[in-house]
Amino acid sequence: MLNLVGQIVLVLCILAATGFFAFEVWKRTRLVKTGRRDVIRTDKPMLRLGFVICRVISQLCSIKDRPVVGVMHAFVFWGFVFFAVATINHVAGAFSQGFSLWGHGTFNDLWFLGVDIVAVFCIIGTIYLAVRRFIVKPVAITKPMPISRSPQSAIVLSLIFGLMVTYLLNQGGEIVLKGEAFARWMPVSQAVAPLLAGLSTGALELLNSVMWWAHILMVLVFLVFIPHSKHFHLVAGPVNMFLRSHEPIGTLKKIDFEKTEEFGATTVNQFQWKSIMDFFSCVDCGRCQDVCPAFQSDKALSPKVIMMSLRKHILHESGNLLKGEAPSEPIMEAWIKDDEIWACTTCGACMEACPVCNEHIPTIIEMRRARMMMENKFPQELNPAFKGLETNSNPWNMGSSARAEWAQDLNVPRMAEKQQAEYLWFVGCAGCFDDRGKDISRAFAKILNAAGVDYAILGEEEGCCGDPARRAGNEYLFQMNAEQNVTTMQQYKFKKIVTCCPHGMHILKNEYGQFGGNYEVIHHSQLIAELISAGKLKVESNGTGKITYHDSCYLGRYNHIYNEPRQALQATSKDGLVEMARAKNKSFCCGAGGGRMFMEETAGTRINHIRVQDALNTGAATVGVACPFCKSMFDDGIKEKGLEDKLKVLDIAQIVANSLR
Amino acid sequence: MKIIVCVKQVPDTEANIKIGADNKSIVEAGIKFIINPFDEFAIEEAIKIKEAGKAESVIAIGWGPERSQEVLRTAVAMGVDDVVLLKTDAVSIDSYTAAKILAAKIKTMSYDLILTGKETIDDGNMQIGPMLGELLNIPCVTLVTKLDVDGANLSAKREIEGGYEVVETACPAIVTCQKGLNEPRYPSIRGVMLAKKKVVAVEPAAAEADQITVTTMAYPAARSGGKVVGQGAEAVPALVKLLHEEARVL
Ligand code: SF4
Ligand code: SF4
């Protein structure tokens, strides 16, 4: 227990620190609220809460992508939780001698046992993390270095370390002063005690008092420091997990062109509030950048830097924003460069990896939207693609009347003739106009006919699904494409839509609903797997060497379709399926998504070369793909690397069609 | 400086053109119409001159049937200040008639420079520019791939057989634009939205009767398949012989 002066000083310190902390939290909350408010994330509160509790307590958020670091982080996290509670005891002890939240029974003993043990693990964790950050220096932390917050980490790690040491020394001193009985359940503190045994009573009392004050002051300094450091994630991280999206990764929001004249984010307050929340939640851990195909191929983009730069930017503008004024500068050029936003393939790897559930893709697309629609600044190579989408509803600007030419000599029924069918096959631009895509369409037609499926295509009536336009920020053009397709499909009766392209599948399934088109959409690999297992498709497994399978981003991470493509491939291969080191939700993008197919890739190494190497490393003779864009990227990569005799790429439909009995 | 741009709506380059039952016109159903690509160079150049602070206004004049309003909207979206459509009753008129209705309108306006495409890709006569120059009694520089204006004068690089020349003339003048002059911009979506709301001024054109009438239209002869001469180096002499004697390209 403290004397009156001590109590007053303590109370003043606590008030100052908590007041400061509350002010900073309030300020950030206000900043989040300056964003657009179209996103609603308070539905299903119990589900959300459950998710946060499980994820935080288990520390899976941190462990799932980095097991060792994650476990060390868990040590520190648990140390933090125990000490947060212990601090209440600690402070209350200043006013009431021997106070304990749980009285003095067995539970209290167990509690102290827990704190003792946790303190040791926490010390191990802080030492490990400090060695990693300051001696090992992994790329995820050190690169790129525009705005590293390692100095802050040094302070925070020292504070946590200090908390543990002051606690143990204080307890050790108490043990020497008060005797063994006091410390029955404190094995670690007991171990510390002999180190202090030689000290005089006076010295021990002084030491105890110093350690007591040092401990509490460190807690308060930590509180003041948190909002200014990446450790704000202690507060924002769990909240952000609660507010996470329940839609598939990378699903984009509709712009209502009737209601707004500002499209996308030109200034930082034009982001959705959730994006701003993301900036404050980011831990700077670099998990996103470790898996980002753009960063890994030496492009200007790092999803981590996007988060960090925008957080810095909005804090820099907080004066203006909190006064209700516009930010003093736009985002682009000043804080984010064009090379960064246009390098994104929208693969979703960053979102999958992020421990605090940040949503990088919508943030990047909002900047593209503003650049494209408000300022007309976008890579010039997109110009012909946009024109093509506008006049001929395909990004290659081929005559729309040639859309069904691929099917000329095949027996492919049209919706216009049949009016209804079980499956509407939405072929997509690549399947209609790109030579390598047409091969996939022909193979799939052969499969559907062989299995006697009731299906039809839209033929010349079909238009681009709009994915390249939407991902490249041209929402206006996308909406033209989407509305046209919805109107066309309204004329016909069908149960499901099947597509060969994961991009078409995702957008028809998850984004056309915004335009009144609600469909059940499946991917051709799902239908093929189903036809094989139902015995409607007889395939022969041939021995053409091992196959490896490349998960497309929009099929895997976006829509969690991992098994059916593998089942279909397994049915055709005698030599079996081998997995690449990066597979399923950790698959590495081919480089074509996000409209990148139609942009040049001049900086750094080529993403498709990296992925071809992944496939080559498995020793497989064939890489099976489930997307016409992946196929083109692999095909180009294999040719450019001169590997035609080692590896070939085929779509699942082609592989299955080749092994039909 | 004031700039006028003349623009025409034409069928898309990729459109599958079908000849109508009368054998003299094309079937419009199912065809996508676009801005004449060479006129797009003219619009882009005019806007660039304005953006460089060398012109105070750019006005686009279109001619043709009602549907031609669409390309004028595209011009607005790209950045021209105002547009007017000289509406004709006929879907297609000959070059001289077009030049006359354009000249009649332009004579009522003040201008220092007129820009238009070197040709329209539908009829491909390459006449409107020179005819307009004649009717307005101003110089006409054709096939321009680089243009510099400085108020009273202009200097233009133009294509000639096997090379180029640089010419100068005084304004007002008319310039017909060739590919290479610039890279036409994709209209900003903000521009497109504004253009949607733009009321296009439509003036009926007093078109006189055509002096040239189309009597017949026909498809080109179907392309015959390629010929395989042989394989490898031994085939080269035979190939050269054929290219020289049959195809007459060597
Ligand atoms: S979506 Fe993919 S390419 Fe884009 S930032 Fe995230 S990881 Fe990088
Ligand atoms: S965005 Fe997420 S994964 Fe990336 S650095 Fe921040 S916390 Fe880590």
mmCIF file of N, CA and C in Angstrom, chain A residues 241-347:
data_model
loop_
_atom_site.group_PDB
_atom_site.id
_atom_site.type_symbol
_atom_site.label_atom_id
_atom_site.label_comp_id
_atom_site.label_asym_id
_atom_site.label_seq_id
_atom_site.Cartn_x
_atom_site.Cartn_y
_atom_site.Cartn_z
ATOM 1 N N MET A 241 -11.145 -7.653 -37.014
ATOM 2 C CA MET A 241 -11.545 -9.037 -37.284
ATOM 3 C C MET A 241 -13.065 -9.156 -37.158
ATOM 4 N N PHE A 242 -13.602 -8.477 -36.175
ATOM 5 C CA PHE A 242 -15.057 -8.478 -35.990
ATOM 6 C C PHE A 242 -15.743 -7.910 -37.231
ATOM 7 N N LEU A 243 -15.121 -6.894 -37.818
ATOM 8 C CA LEU A 243 -15.745 -6.185 -38.934
ATOM 9 C C LEU A 243 -15.400 -6.801 -40.283
ATOM 10 N N ARG A 244 -14.821 -7.992 -40.285
ATOM 11 C CA ARG A 244 -14.322 -8.544 -41.540
ATOM 12 C C ARG A 244 -15.461 -8.825 -42.511
ATOM 13 N N SER A 245 -15.092 -8.982 -43.773
ATOM 14 C CA SER A 245 -16.083 -9.217 -44.813
ATOM 15 C C SER A 245 -16.530 -10.669 -44.801
ATOM 16 N N HIS A 246 -17.821 -10.889 -44.977
ATOM 17 C CA HIS A 246 -18.320 -12.261 -45.107
ATOM 18 C C HIS A 246 -18.490 -12.654 -46.567
ATOM 19 N N GLU A 247 -18.142 -11.732 -47.462
ATOM 20 C CA GLU A 247 -18.239 -12.045 -48.894
ATOM 21 C C GLU A 247 -16.937 -12.717 -49.331
ATOM 22 N N PRO A 248 -16.945 -13.347 -50.504
ATOM 23 C CA PRO A 248 -15.677 -13.921 -50.977
ATOM 24 C C PRO A 248 -14.612 -12.817 -51.101
ATOM 25 N N ILE A 249 -13.381 -13.188 -50.885
ATOM 26 C CA ILE A 249 -12.232 -12.273 -51.021
ATOM 27 C C ILE A 249 -12.352 -11.462 -52.306
ATOM 28 N N GLY A 250 -12.060 -10.187 -52.224
ATOM 29 C CA GLY A 250 -11.935 -9.395 -53.453
ATOM 30 C C GLY A 250 -13.239 -9.019 -54.127
ATOM 31 N N THR A 251 -14.384 -9.372 -53.533
ATOM 32 C CA THR A 251 -15.662 -8.976 -54.123
ATOM 33 C C THR A 251 -15.780 -7.449 -54.057
ATOM 34 N N LEU A 252 -16.178 -6.845 -55.159
ATOM 35 C CA LEU A 252 -16.196 -5.381 -55.206
ATOM 36 C C LEU A 252 -17.608 -4.835 -55.065
ATOM 37 N N LYS A 253 -17.657 -3.610 -54.539
ATOM 38 C CA LYS A 253 -18.939 -2.935 -54.326
ATOM 39 C C LYS A 253 -19.341 -2.167 -55.566
ATOM 40 N N LYS A 254 -20.645 -2.028 -55.717
ATOM 41 C CA LYS A 254 -21.195 -1.296 -56.848
ATOM 42 C C LYS A 254 -21.091 0.213 -56.604
ATOM 43 N N ILE A 255 -20.807 0.951 -57.655
ATOM 44 C CA ILE A 255 -20.915 2.413 -57.550
ATOM 45 C C ILE A 255 -22.281 2.789 -58.111
ATOM 46 N N ASP A 256 -23.030 3.577 -57.373
ATOM 47 C CA ASP A 256 -24.312 4.028 -57.886
ATOM 48 C C ASP A 256 -24.091 5.356 -58.617
ATOM 49 N N PHE A 257 -24.047 5.272 -59.934
ATOM 50 C CA PHE A 257 -23.703 6.455 -60.725
ATOM 51 C C PHE A 257 -24.775 7.546 -60.666
ATOM 52 N N GLU A 258 -25.962 7.154 -60.212
ATOM 53 C CA GLU A 258 -27.017 8.166 -60.075
ATOM 54 C C GLU A 258 -26.778 9.029 -58.831
ATOM 55 N N LYS A 259 -26.132 8.400 -57.845
ATOM 56 C CA LYS A 259 -26.065 9.055 -56.543
ATOM 57 C C LYS A 259 -24.778 9.809 -56.275
ATOM 58 N N THR A 260 -23.720 9.478 -56.993
ATOM 59 C CA THR A 260 -22.461 10.154 -56.690
ATOM 60 C C THR A 260 -21.784 10.634 -57.961
ATOM 61 N N GLU A 261 -21.010 11.679 -57.818
ATOM 62 C CA GLU A 261 -20.228 12.136 -58.953
ATOM 63 C C GLU A 261 -18.745 12.010 -58.678
ATOM 64 N N GLU A 262 -18.443 11.472 -57.497
ATOM 65 C CA GLU A 262 -17.048 11.216 -57.152
ATOM 66 C C GLU A 262 -16.869 9.702 -57.140
ATOM 67 N N PHE A 263 -16.097 9.203 -58.089
ATOM 68 C CA PHE A 263 -15.941 7.755 -58.179
ATOM 69 C C PHE A 263 -14.577 7.352 -57.640
ATOM 70 N N GLY A 264 -14.595 6.353 -56.753
ATOM 71 C CA GLY A 264 -13.341 5.868 -56.201
ATOM 72 C C GLY A 264 -12.756 6.844 -55.193
ATOM 73 N N ALA A 265 -11.483 6.598 -54.856
ATOM 74 C CA ALA A 265 -10.843 7.419 -53.829
ATOM 75 C C ALA A 265 -9.739 8.281 -54.429
ATOM 76 N N THR A 266 -10.057 9.547 -54.617
ATOM 77 C CA THR A 266 -9.028 10.507 -55.039
ATOM 78 C C THR A 266 -8.325 11.019 -53.788
ATOM 79 N N THR A 267 -9.119 11.252 -52.745
ATOM 80 C CA THR A 267 -8.545 11.667 -51.468
ATOM 81 C C THR A 267 -8.842 10.595 -50.430
ATOM 82 N N VAL A 268 -8.096 10.648 -49.353
ATOM 83 C CA VAL A 268 -8.099 9.520 -48.420
ATOM 84 C C VAL A 268 -9.450 9.346 -47.705
ATOM 85 N N ASN A 269 -10.231 10.425 -47.596
ATOM 86 C CA ASN A 269 -11.537 10.271 -46.945
ATOM 87 C C ASN A 269 -12.597 9.717 -47.895
ATOM 88 N N GLN A 270 -12.183 9.420 -49.150
ATOM 89 C CA GLN A 270 -13.150 8.818 -50.064
ATOM 90 C C GLN A 270 -13.072 7.290 -50.069
ATOM 91 N N PHE A 271 -12.197 6.738 -49.252
ATOM 92 C CA PHE A 271 -12.215 5.285 -49.064
ATOM 93 C C PHE A 271 -13.426 4.922 -48.231
ATOM 94 N N GLN A 272 -13.814 3.653 -48.305
ATOM 95 C CA GLN A 272 -14.821 3.167 -47.367
ATOM 96 C C GLN A 272 -14.220 3.243 -45.956
ATOM 97 N N TRP A 273 -15.072 3.450 -44.961
ATOM 98 C CA TRP A 273 -14.577 3.538 -43.586
ATOM 99 C C TRP A 273 -13.785 2.294 -43.207
ATOM 100 N N LYS A 274 -14.189 1.151 -43.801
ATOM 101 C CA LYS A 274 -13.512 -0.097 -43.450
ATOM 102 C C LYS A 274 -12.061 -0.089 -43.925
ATOM 103 N N SER A 275 -11.798 0.533 -45.057
ATOM 104 C CA SER A 275 -10.413 0.637 -45.520
ATOM 105 C C SER A 275 -9.581 1.416 -44.511
ATOM 106 N N ILE A 276 -10.140 2.501 -44.005
ATOM 107 C CA ILE A 276 -9.396 3.334 -43.042
ATOM 108 C C ILE A 276 -9.140 2.536 -41.764
ATOM 109 N N MET A 277 -10.139 1.756 -41.387
ATOM 110 C CA MET A 277 -9.985 0.867 -40.233
ATOM 111 C C MET A 277 -8.807 -0.086 -40.469
ATOM 112 N N ASP A 278 -8.717 -0.584 -41.706
ATOM 113 C CA ASP A 278 -7.604 -1.478 -42.062
ATOM 114 C C ASP A 278 -6.249 -0.795 -41.848
ATOM 115 N N PHE A 279 -6.168 0.471 -42.268
ATOM 116 C CA PHE A 279 -4.871 1.159 -42.157
ATOM 117 C C PHE A 279 -4.422 1.176 -40.694
ATOM 118 N N PHE A 280 -5.375 1.428 -39.798
ATOM 119 C CA PHE A 280 -5.020 1.514 -38.378
ATOM 120 C C PHE A 280 -4.764 0.135 -37.763
ATOM 121 N N SER A 281 -5.312 -0.906 -38.403
ATOM 122 C CA SER A 281 -5.144 -2.242 -37.821
ATOM 123 C C SER A 281 -3.853 -2.913 -38.247
ATOM 124 N N CYS A 282 -3.277 -2.443 -39.340
ATOM 125 C CA CYS A 282 -2.101 -3.123 -39.906
ATOM 126 C C CYS A 282 -0.971 -3.200 -38.888
ATOM 127 N N VAL A 283 -0.347 -4.383 -38.820
ATOM 128 C CA VAL A 283 0.716 -4.650 -37.867
ATOM 129 C C VAL A 283 2.091 -4.480 -38.498
ATOM 130 N N ASP A 284 2.124 -4.150 -39.770
ATOM 131 C CA ASP A 284 3.381 -4.037 -40.520
ATOM 132 C C ASP A 284 4.126 -5.368 -40.550
ATOM 133 N N CYS A 285 3.413 -6.464 -40.446
ATOM 134 C CA CYS A 285 4.110 -7.747 -40.299
ATOM 135 C C CYS A 285 4.698 -8.243 -41.609
ATOM 136 N N GLY A 286 4.133 -7.797 -42.737
ATOM 137 C CA GLY A 286 4.680 -8.194 -44.029
ATOM 138 C C GLY A 286 4.235 -9.566 -44.502
ATOM 139 N N ARG A 287 3.287 -10.191 -43.818
ATOM 140 C CA ARG A 287 2.790 -11.479 -44.313
ATOM 141 C C ARG A 287 2.199 -11.315 -45.703
ATOM 142 N N CYS A 288 1.512 -10.188 -45.915
ATOM 143 C CA CYS A 288 0.870 -9.948 -47.203
ATOM 144 C C CYS A 288 1.905 -9.811 -48.303
ATOM 145 N N GLN A 289 2.973 -9.111 -47.992
ATOM 146 C CA GLN A 289 3.974 -8.855 -49.024
ATOM 147 C C GLN A 289 4.789 -10.114 -49.326
ATOM 148 N N ASP A 290 4.946 -10.976 -48.325
ATOM 149 C CA ASP A 290 5.637 -12.245 -48.541
ATOM 150 C C ASP A 290 4.963 -13.096 -49.607
ATOM 151 N N VAL A 291 3.641 -12.975 -49.728
ATOM 152 C CA VAL A 291 2.915 -13.841 -50.663
ATOM 153 C C VAL A 291 2.452 -13.081 -51.899
ATOM 154 N N CYS A 292 2.775 -11.790 -51.985
ATOM 155 C CA CYS A 292 2.262 -10.971 -53.087
ATOM 156 C C CYS A 292 3.067 -11.213 -54.359
ATOM 157 N N PRO A 293 2.401 -11.656 -55.423
ATOM 158 C CA PRO A 293 3.140 -11.923 -56.663
ATOM 159 C C PRO A 293 3.798 -10.664 -57.231
ATOM 160 N N ALA A 294 3.173 -9.522 -57.023
ATOM 161 C CA ALA A 294 3.766 -8.283 -57.533
ATOM 162 C C ALA A 294 5.057 -7.984 -56.769
ATOM 163 N N PHE A 295 4.993 -8.056 -55.452
ATOM 164 C CA PHE A 295 6.186 -7.768 -54.657
ATOM 165 C C PHE A 295 7.277 -8.806 -54.919
ATOM 166 N N GLN A 296 6.855 -10.073 -54.986
ATOM 167 C CA GLN A 296 7.835 -11.138 -55.178
ATOM 168 C C GLN A 296 8.497 -11.083 -56.549
ATOM 169 N N SER A 297 7.877 -10.375 -57.494
ATOM 170 C CA SER A 297 8.500 -10.265 -58.821
ATOM 171 C C SER A 297 9.080 -8.864 -59.009
ATOM 172 N N ASP A 298 9.370 -8.212 -57.902
ATOM 173 C CA ASP A 298 10.059 -6.909 -57.917
ATOM 174 C C ASP A 298 9.302 -5.786 -58.605
ATOM 175 N N LYS A 299 7.995 -5.780 -58.436
ATOM 176 C CA LYS A 299 7.233 -4.622 -58.890
ATOM 177 C C LYS A 299 7.229 -3.577 -57.768
ATOM 178 N N ALA A 300 6.662 -2.422 -58.084
ATOM 179 C CA ALA A 300 6.681 -1.340 -57.094
ATOM 180 C C ALA A 300 5.710 -1.585 -55.933
ATOM 181 N N LEU A 301 4.807 -2.544 -56.124
ATOM 182 C CA LEU A 301 3.736 -2.746 -55.138
ATOM 183 C C LEU A 301 4.133 -3.616 -53.952
ATOM 184 N N SER A 302 3.832 -3.146 -52.761
ATOM 185 C CA SER A 302 3.798 -4.016 -51.587
ATOM 186 C C SER A 302 2.495 -3.708 -50.867
ATOM 187 N N PRO A 303 1.646 -4.704 -50.673
ATOM 188 C CA PRO A 303 0.389 -4.419 -49.986
ATOM 189 C C PRO A 303 0.614 -3.857 -48.580
ATOM 190 N N LYS A 304 1.723 -4.257 -47.974
ATOM 191 C CA LYS A 304 2.031 -3.732 -46.636
ATOM 192 C C LYS A 304 2.294 -2.231 -46.711
ATOM 193 N N VAL A 305 3.068 -1.836 -47.716
ATOM 194 C CA VAL A 305 3.401 -0.411 -47.839
ATOM 195 C C VAL A 305 2.147 0.408 -48.167
ATOM 196 N N ILE A 306 1.220 -0.186 -48.927
ATOM 197 C CA ILE A 306 -0.035 0.518 -49.218
ATOM 198 C C ILE A 306 -0.717 0.868 -47.889
ATOM 199 N N MET A 307 -0.812 -0.127 -47.022
ATOM 200 C CA MET A 307 -1.472 0.093 -45.730
ATOM 201 C C MET A 307 -0.718 1.138 -44.905
ATOM 202 N N MET A 308 0.593 0.978 -44.846
ATOM 203 C CA MET A 308 1.391 1.875 -44.004
ATOM 204 C C MET A 308 1.367 3.313 -44.534
ATOM 205 N N SER A 309 1.484 3.450 -45.851
ATOM 206 C CA SER A 309 1.514 4.799 -46.427
ATOM 207 C C SER A 309 0.187 5.501 -46.212
ATOM 208 N N LEU A 310 -0.902 4.753 -46.402
ATOM 209 C CA LEU A 310 -2.205 5.398 -46.266
ATOM 210 C C LEU A 310 -2.499 5.750 -44.808
ATOM 211 N N ARG A 311 -1.986 4.944 -43.885
ATOM 212 C CA ARG A 311 -2.163 5.278 -42.472
ATOM 213 C C ARG A 311 -1.393 6.556 -42.146
ATOM 214 N N LYS A 312 -0.183 6.612 -42.663
ATOM 215 C CA LYS A 312 0.626 7.804 -42.427
ATOM 216 C C LYS A 312 -0.079 9.031 -43.023
ATOM 217 N N HIS A 313 -0.594 8.814 -44.216
ATOM 218 C CA HIS A 313 -1.265 9.904 -44.923
ATOM 219 C C HIS A 313 -2.473 10.413 -44.134
ATOM 220 N N ILE A 314 -3.323 9.498 -43.686
ATOM 221 C CA ILE A 314 -4.552 9.966 -43.023
ATOM 222 C C ILE A 314 -4.223 10.616 -41.681
ATOM 223 N N LEU A 315 -3.201 10.129 -40.996
ATOM 224 C CA LEU A 315 -2.824 10.779 -39.734
ATOM 225 C C LEU A 315 -2.280 12.174 -40.010
ATOM 226 N N HIS A 316 -1.545 12.275 -41.114
ATOM 227 C CA HIS A 316 -0.992 13.562 -41.536
ATOM 228 C C HIS A 316 -2.108 14.571 -41.835
ATOM 229 N N GLU A 317 -3.223 14.052 -42.355
ATOM 230 C CA GLU A 317 -4.349 14.916 -42.715
ATOM 231 C C GLU A 317 -5.346 15.060 -41.573
ATOM 232 N N SER A 318 -5.047 14.483 -40.409
ATOM 233 C CA SER A 318 -6.094 14.411 -39.381
ATOM 234 C C SER A 318 -6.592 15.798 -38.990
ATOM 235 N N GLY A 319 -5.687 16.798 -38.979
ATOM 236 C CA GLY A 319 -6.098 18.157 -38.634
ATOM 237 C C GLY A 319 -7.237 18.619 -39.524
ATOM 238 N N ASN A 320 -7.017 18.547 -40.835
ATOM 239 C CA ASN A 320 -8.054 18.970 -41.779
ATOM 240 C C ASN A 320 -9.312 18.132 -41.655
ATOM 241 N N LEU A 321 -9.126 16.820 -41.631
ATOM 242 C CA LEU A 321 -10.284 15.922 -41.657
ATOM 243 C C LEU A 321 -11.161 16.111 -40.421
ATOM 244 N N LEU A 322 -10.537 16.284 -39.261
ATOM 245 C CA LEU A 322 -11.332 16.401 -38.046
ATOM 246 C C LEU A 322 -12.057 17.741 -37.968
ATOM 247 N N LYS A 323 -11.553 18.711 -38.745
ATOM 248 C CA LYS A 323 -12.273 19.979 -38.824
ATOM 249 C C LYS A 323 -13.383 19.913 -39.870
ATOM 250 N N GLY A 324 -13.499 18.742 -40.519
ATOM 251 C CA GLY A 324 -14.521 18.600 -41.555
ATOM 252 C C GLY A 324 -14.092 19.173 -42.893
ATOM 253 N N GLU A 325 -12.787 19.425 -43.032
ATOM 254 C CA GLU A 325 -12.305 19.969 -44.303
ATOM 255 C C GLU A 325 -11.722 18.866 -45.177
ATOM 256 N N ALA A 326 -11.521 19.211 -46.445
ATOM 257 C CA ALA A 326 -10.950 18.235 -47.375
ATOM 258 C C ALA A 326 -9.458 18.085 -47.099
ATOM 259 N N PRO A 327 -8.912 16.921 -47.401
ATOM 260 C CA PRO A 327 -7.472 16.734 -47.221
ATOM 261 C C PRO A 327 -6.693 17.717 -48.101
ATOM 262 N N SER A 328 -5.487 18.037 -47.667
ATOM 263 C CA SER A 328 -4.724 19.052 -48.395
ATOM 264 C C SER A 328 -4.129 18.535 -49.686
ATOM 265 N N GLU A 329 -3.949 17.219 -49.809
ATOM 266 C CA GLU A 329 -3.432 16.711 -51.074
ATOM 267 C C GLU A 329 -4.136 15.418 -51.452
ATOM 268 N N PRO A 330 -4.091 15.092 -52.767
ATOM 269 C CA PRO A 330 -4.672 13.829 -53.199
ATOM 270 C C PRO A 330 -3.749 12.673 -52.802
ATOM 271 N N ILE A 331 -4.257 11.463 -52.916
ATOM 272 C CA ILE A 331 -3.448 10.293 -52.533
ATOM 273 C C ILE A 331 -2.340 10.041 -53.543
ATOM 274 N N MET A 332 -2.747 10.051 -54.822
ATOM 275 C CA MET A 332 -1.824 9.584 -55.850
ATOM 276 C C MET A 332 -0.688 10.584 -56.039
ATOM 277 N N GLU A 333 0.451 10.059 -56.399
ATOM 278 C CA GLU A 333 1.714 10.791 -56.565
ATOM 279 C C GLU A 333 2.308 11.146 -55.211
ATOM 280 N N ALA A 334 1.504 11.820 -54.343
ATOM 281 C CA ALA A 334 2.072 12.259 -53.075
ATOM 282 C C ALA A 334 2.358 11.080 -52.144
ATOM 283 N N TRP A 335 1.427 10.114 -52.085
ATOM 284 C CA TRP A 335 1.572 9.035 -51.108
ATOM 285 C C TRP A 335 1.664 7.668 -51.747
ATOM 286 N N ILE A 336 0.978 7.489 -52.846
ATOM 287 C CA ILE A 336 0.992 6.197 -53.547
ATOM 288 C C ILE A 336 1.297 6.494 -55.013
ATOM 289 N N LYS A 337 2.087 5.628 -55.630
ATOM 290 C CA LYS A 337 2.448 5.834 -57.034
ATOM 291 C C LYS A 337 1.614 4.934 -57.950
ATOM 292 N N ASP A 338 1.480 5.394 -59.193
ATOM 293 C CA ASP A 338 0.709 4.605 -60.156
ATOM 294 C C ASP A 338 1.250 3.186 -60.322
ATOM 295 N N ASP A 339 2.576 3.061 -60.358
ATOM 296 C CA ASP A 339 3.174 1.726 -60.535
ATOM 297 C C ASP A 339 2.720 0.761 -59.458
ATOM 298 N N GLU A 340 2.382 1.294 -58.294
ATOM 299 C CA GLU A 340 1.956 0.406 -57.215
ATOM 300 C C GLU A 340 0.554 -0.137 -57.492
ATOM 301 N N ILE A 341 -0.394 0.766 -57.733
ATOM 302 C CA ILE A 341 -1.779 0.280 -57.816
ATOM 303 C C ILE A 341 -2.021 -0.561 -59.071
ATOM 304 N N TRP A 342 -1.318 -0.248 -60.158
ATOM 305 C CA TRP A 342 -1.597 -1.002 -61.389
ATOM 306 C C TRP A 342 -0.872 -2.338 -61.431
ATOM 307 N N ALA A 343 0.031 -2.577 -60.462
ATOM 308 C CA ALA A 343 0.756 -3.849 -60.472
ATOM 309 C C ALA A 343 -0.053 -4.977 -59.836
ATOM 310 N N CYS A 344 -1.146 -4.658 -59.195
ATOM 311 C CA CYS A 344 -1.893 -5.670 -58.443
ATOM 312 C C CYS A 344 -2.644 -6.611 -59.385
ATOM 313 N N THR A 345 -2.536 -7.913 -59.124
ATOM 314 C CA THR A 345 -3.261 -8.889 -59.941
ATOM 315 C C THR A 345 -4.589 -9.276 -59.276
ATOM 316 N N THR A 346 -4.933 -8.634 -58.188
ATOM 317 C CA THR A 346 -6.132 -8.948 -57.388
ATOM 318 C C THR A 346 -6.200 -10.433 -57.022
ATOM 319 N N CYS A 347 -5.018 -11.013 -56.738
ATOM 320 C CA CYS A 347 -4.978 -12.456 -56.499
ATOM 321 C C CYS A 347 -5.543 -12.824 -55.135
#
